Amino acid sequence: DAGITQSPRHKVTETGTPVTLRCHQTENHRYMYWYRQDPGHGLRLIHYSYGVKDTDKGEVSDGYSVSRSKTEDFLLTLESATSSQTSVYFCAIRGFTGELFFGEGSRLTVL
Amino acid sequence: DAKTTQPNSMESNEEEPVHLPCNHSTISGTDYIHWYRQLPSQGPEYVIHGLTSNVNNRMASLAIAEDRKSSTLILHRATLRDAAVYYCILYWEGNNNDMRFGAGTRLTVKP
């Protein structure tokens, strides 16, 4: 158990509304990641963080922003959700020898 | 961009060993070989990783070819719980921290 929790686990929202997903870790790891997983595309990196207030873009960052004000929390925000952002979102942390540990996922549906 | 090639699917019988192959002919000297698996409706799970030498842990063994252009994940006794999609990934921490997941191999375990 890598001590990662994601919230909410399920959310249904409407187009144009803001959405924030939270990733919380209990193990003080420096690196945290947000991925999305869609049929036919596999897992794709959205944003990652390498420390408090240090973040960078991944492969599919358009339409998403992130924040990390504390080591333990990494927030993913959709400022104005669109139907194309319907997906399963996974948070991950990087362990001390480079391996990734993933959360259980947050399933987002944008109507 | 170093890539990996895996069979789309494999079948195994319960309690028999399973050898999951991965080709990575363009691997660079700094790339680690990582394996993850994803059970249905769950987040990816770290299995094992290595650089040059074969590696063993409680879940599996990783056999790396001498030229590092291929590797094999070995499950010593498959159980029904091992049915999952298995991902072979090349990862170098300097690569913008982007661990890229392909389509993986879907392993079916027959009782």
Short mmCIF file of C-alpha atoms in Angstrom, two decimals:
data_model
loop_
_atom_site.label_atom_id
_atom_site.label_comp_id
_atom_site.label_asym_id
_atom_site.label_seq_id
_atom_site.Cartn_x
_atom_site.Cartn_y
_atom_site.Cartn_z
CA ASP A 1 0.00 0.00 0.00
CA ALA A 2 1.67 3.21 -1.21
CA GLY A 3 -0.64 5.50 0.74
CA ILE A 4 -2.37 7.21 -2.18
CA THR A 5 -5.99 8.27 -2.09
CA GLN A 6 -7.94 9.99 -4.82
CA SER A 7 -11.14 11.95 -4.40
CA PRO A 8 -13.78 11.95 -5.58
CA ARG A 9 -13.77 8.41 -6.95
CA HIS A 10 -16.75 9.12 -9.17
CA LYS A 11 -18.14 12.40 -10.45
CA VAL A 12 -20.74 13.39 -12.99
CA THR A 13 -20.79 17.01 -14.06
CA GLU A 14 -22.03 19.21 -16.85
CA THR A 15 -20.12 20.84 -19.67
CA GLY A 16 -18.64 24.15 -18.67
CA THR A 17 -18.45 23.55 -14.93
CA PRO A 18 -15.15 23.53 -13.03
CA VAL A 19 -13.94 20.26 -11.56
CA THR A 20 -11.10 19.57 -9.13
CA LEU A 21 -9.68 16.13 -8.45
CA ARG A 22 -7.51 15.58 -5.43
CA CYS A 23 -4.62 13.22 -4.92
CA HIS A 24 -3.33 12.74 -1.40
CA GLN A 25 -0.23 10.81 -0.38
CA THR A 26 0.98 9.89 3.08
CA GLU A 27 4.57 8.95 2.21
CA ASN A 28 6.27 12.29 1.53
CA HIS A 29 7.32 11.45 -2.03
CA ARG A 30 8.63 14.29 -4.14
CA TYR A 31 7.23 13.32 -7.53
CA MET A 32 3.49 13.10 -8.23
CA TYR A 33 1.68 12.56 -11.52
CA TRP A 34 -1.74 12.82 -13.09
CA TYR A 35 -2.65 10.44 -15.94
CA ARG A 36 -5.84 9.90 -17.86
CA GLN A 37 -6.91 6.58 -19.37
CA ASP A 38 -9.23 6.25 -22.32
CA PRO A 39 -10.14 3.29 -24.52
CA GLY A 40 -7.81 3.15 -27.50
CA HIS A 41 -5.30 5.59 -25.98
CA GLY A 42 -4.01 3.86 -22.91
CA LEU A 43 -2.54 5.93 -20.09
CA ARG A 44 -1.37 9.43 -20.96
CA LEU A 45 0.45 11.89 -18.72
CA ILE A 46 -1.37 15.18 -18.08
CA HIS A 47 0.86 17.00 -15.60
CA TYR A 48 3.43 16.11 -13.02
CA SER A 49 5.03 17.73 -10.00
CA TYR A 50 8.58 17.47 -8.72
CA GLY A 51 8.04 19.39 -5.49
CA VAL A 52 5.89 21.95 -3.74
CA LYS A 53 4.88 24.59 -6.30
CA ASP A 54 7.00 22.85 -8.97
CA THR A 55 4.92 21.41 -11.80
CA ASP A 56 5.29 20.71 -15.49
CA LYS A 57 3.18 19.68 -18.44
CA GLY A 58 2.80 16.20 -19.81
CA GLU A 59 1.61 14.83 -23.13
CA VAL A 60 -2.03 15.98 -22.88
CA SER A 61 -2.05 19.07 -20.66
CA ASP A 62 -4.42 21.33 -22.65
CA GLY A 63 -7.54 22.14 -20.65
CA TYR A 64 -5.99 21.11 -17.33
CA SER A 65 -4.15 22.93 -14.58
CA VAL A 66 -2.52 21.59 -11.43
CA SER A 67 -1.39 22.87 -8.09
CA ARG A 68 0.76 21.54 -5.31
CA SER A 69 0.85 23.75 -2.23
CA LYS A 70 1.76 20.90 0.12
CA THR A 71 3.92 17.83 -0.40
CA GLU A 72 1.02 15.51 0.28
CA ASP A 73 -1.60 17.00 -2.08
CA PHE A 74 -1.63 17.31 -5.86
CA LEU A 75 -4.77 18.86 -7.35
CA LEU A 76 -5.95 18.54 -10.94
CA THR A 77 -8.39 21.20 -12.13
CA LEU A 78 -10.55 21.32 -15.20
CA GLU A 79 -11.46 25.00 -15.40
CA SER A 80 -14.37 24.38 -17.76
CA ALA A 81 -15.08 20.71 -18.28
CA THR A 82 -15.79 19.38 -21.77
CA SER A 83 -17.18 16.03 -22.90
CA SER A 84 -13.74 15.11 -24.28
CA GLN A 85 -12.47 15.14 -20.70
CA THR A 86 -14.74 12.26 -19.74
CA SER A 87 -12.16 9.72 -18.63
CA VAL A 88 -10.66 7.80 -15.76
CA TYR A 89 -7.98 9.83 -14.01
CA PHE A 90 -5.12 8.20 -12.12
CA CYS A 91 -2.74 9.82 -9.73
CA ALA A 92 0.69 8.30 -9.16
CA ILE A 93 3.70 8.86 -6.97
CA ARG A 94 7.26 7.91 -7.73
CA GLY A 95 8.98 5.63 -5.30
CA PHE A 96 12.56 5.92 -4.14
CA THR A 97 13.89 3.59 -6.84
CA GLY A 98 11.92 5.04 -9.75
CA GLU A 99 8.82 2.88 -9.72
CA LEU A 100 5.34 4.44 -9.90
CA PHE A 101 2.54 3.66 -7.49
CA PHE A 102 -0.96 4.49 -8.67
CA GLY A 103 -4.15 5.43 -6.93
CA GLU A 104 -7.43 3.66 -7.55
CA GLY A 105 -8.65 6.21 -10.08
CA SER A 106 -11.35 8.86 -10.38
CA ARG A 107 -14.01 8.29 -12.97
CA LEU A 108 -15.26 11.58 -14.43
CA THR A 109 -18.26 11.89 -16.70
CA VAL A 110 -18.94 15.23 -18.38
CA LEU A 111 -22.44 15.48 -19.83
CA ASP B 1 11.56 7.93 -28.20
CA ALA B 2 12.39 4.40 -27.10
CA LYS B 3 9.44 2.09 -27.70
CA THR B 4 8.46 -1.41 -26.75
CA THR B 5 6.64 -4.14 -28.64
CA GLN B 6 4.46 -6.67 -26.85
CA PRO B 7 1.99 -9.29 -28.09
CA ASN B 8 -1.58 -8.07 -27.84
CA SER B 9 -2.73 -11.09 -25.88
CA MET B 10 -1.56 -14.33 -24.31
CA GLU B 11 -3.23 -17.24 -22.60
CA SER B 12 -2.00 -19.39 -19.78
CA ASN B 13 -3.28 -22.21 -17.65
CA GLU B 14 -3.61 -21.78 -13.93
CA GLU B 15 -0.59 -22.92 -11.89
CA GLU B 16 1.69 -22.96 -14.94
CA PRO B 17 4.54 -20.51 -15.56
CA VAL B 18 3.95 -17.58 -17.87
CA HIS B 19 6.60 -15.85 -19.95
CA LEU B 20 5.56 -12.42 -21.21
CA PRO B 21 7.94 -11.08 -23.87
CA CYS B 22 8.87 -7.49 -24.65
CA ASN B 23 11.07 -6.21 -27.46
CA HIS B 24 12.85 -2.90 -27.13
CA SER B 25 15.49 -2.81 -29.84
CA THR B 26 16.07 0.97 -29.56
CA ILE B 27 16.73 0.96 -25.82
CA SER B 28 19.38 3.40 -24.64
CA GLY B 29 21.96 2.82 -21.96
CA THR B 30 20.09 4.88 -19.37
CA ASP B 31 16.66 3.27 -19.89
CA TYR B 32 15.30 1.10 -17.13
CA ILE B 33 12.87 -1.66 -18.09
CA HIS B 34 9.70 -1.41 -16.03
CA TRP B 35 6.75 -3.76 -15.87
CA TYR B 36 3.32 -2.86 -14.58
CA ARG B 37 0.00 -4.65 -14.68
CA GLN B 38 -3.56 -3.46 -14.55
CA LEU B 39 -6.36 -5.60 -13.25
CA PRO B 40 -9.90 -4.82 -14.40
CA SER B 41 -11.26 -1.59 -12.92
CA GLN B 42 -8.08 -0.89 -10.98
CA GLY B 43 -5.11 1.40 -11.32
CA PRO B 44 -1.83 0.10 -12.74
CA GLU B 45 0.28 -1.86 -10.29
CA TYR B 46 4.07 -1.90 -10.22
CA VAL B 47 5.49 -5.37 -10.82
CA ILE B 48 9.25 -5.14 -11.28
CA HIS B 49 12.01 -3.18 -12.97
CA GLY B 50 15.64 -3.59 -13.88
CA LEU B 51 18.55 -2.14 -15.84
CA THR B 52 20.90 -4.91 -16.94
CA SER B 53 20.78 -7.84 -14.54
CA ASN B 54 17.93 -10.24 -14.01
CA VAL B 55 15.71 -9.29 -11.10
CA ASN B 56 13.45 -11.25 -8.78
CA ASN B 57 10.83 -10.15 -6.31
CA ARG B 58 7.84 -11.70 -4.61
CA MET B 59 5.60 -11.09 -7.62
CA ALA B 60 7.71 -12.05 -10.59
CA SER B 61 11.11 -12.37 -12.23
CA LEU B 62 12.54 -10.17 -14.96
CA ALA B 63 14.95 -11.71 -17.43
CA ILE B 64 16.88 -9.17 -19.50
CA ALA B 65 18.73 -10.20 -22.65
CA GLU B 66 22.45 -9.61 -22.69
CA ASP B 67 22.12 -6.96 -25.42
CA ARG B 68 19.13 -5.45 -23.55
CA LYS B 69 17.04 -5.43 -26.71
CA SER B 70 14.43 -7.69 -25.19
CA SER B 71 13.17 -8.81 -21.81
CA THR B 72 10.76 -11.34 -20.38
CA LEU B 73 8.50 -11.07 -17.39
CA ILE B 74 8.11 -14.43 -15.71
CA LEU B 75 5.19 -15.34 -13.49
CA HIS B 76 6.25 -18.59 -11.89
CA ARG B 77 2.78 -20.00 -11.17
CA ALA B 78 -0.10 -18.16 -12.76
CA THR B 79 -3.26 -17.73 -10.73
CA LEU B 80 -6.64 -16.45 -11.83
CA ARG B 81 -5.79 -13.21 -10.06
CA ASP B 82 -2.89 -12.67 -12.48
CA ALA B 83 -5.31 -12.07 -15.36
CA ALA B 84 -4.55 -8.47 -16.31
CA VAL B 85 -2.99 -6.21 -18.92
CA TYR B 86 0.79 -6.22 -18.56
CA TYR B 87 2.78 -3.19 -19.67
CA CYS B 88 6.47 -3.16 -20.52
CA ILE B 89 7.89 0.36 -20.39
CA LEU B 90 11.29 1.94 -20.89
CA TYR B 91 11.87 4.75 -18.46
CA TRP B 92 14.65 7.19 -17.92
CA GLU B 93 14.13 9.80 -15.22
CA GLY B 94 15.62 12.47 -17.47
CA ASN B 95 12.90 11.93 -20.10
CA ASN B 96 10.67 14.69 -18.77
CA ASN B 97 9.37 12.20 -16.24
CA ASP B 98 7.00 10.86 -18.88
CA MET B 99 6.49 7.14 -18.35
CA ARG B 100 4.60 6.17 -21.51
CA PHE B 101 2.25 3.23 -21.42
CA GLY B 102 1.49 1.35 -24.63
CA ALA B 103 -1.30 -1.13 -25.25
CA GLY B 104 0.33 -3.92 -23.25
CA THR B 105 -0.38 -7.65 -23.30
CA ARG B 106 -3.72 -8.90 -22.09
CA LEU B 107 -3.10 -12.11 -20.15
CA THR B 108 -5.94 -14.58 -19.78
CA VAL B 109 -5.54 -17.33 -17.20
CA LYS B 110 -7.64 -20.44 -17.69
CA PRO B 111 -8.63 -22.61 -14.73
#
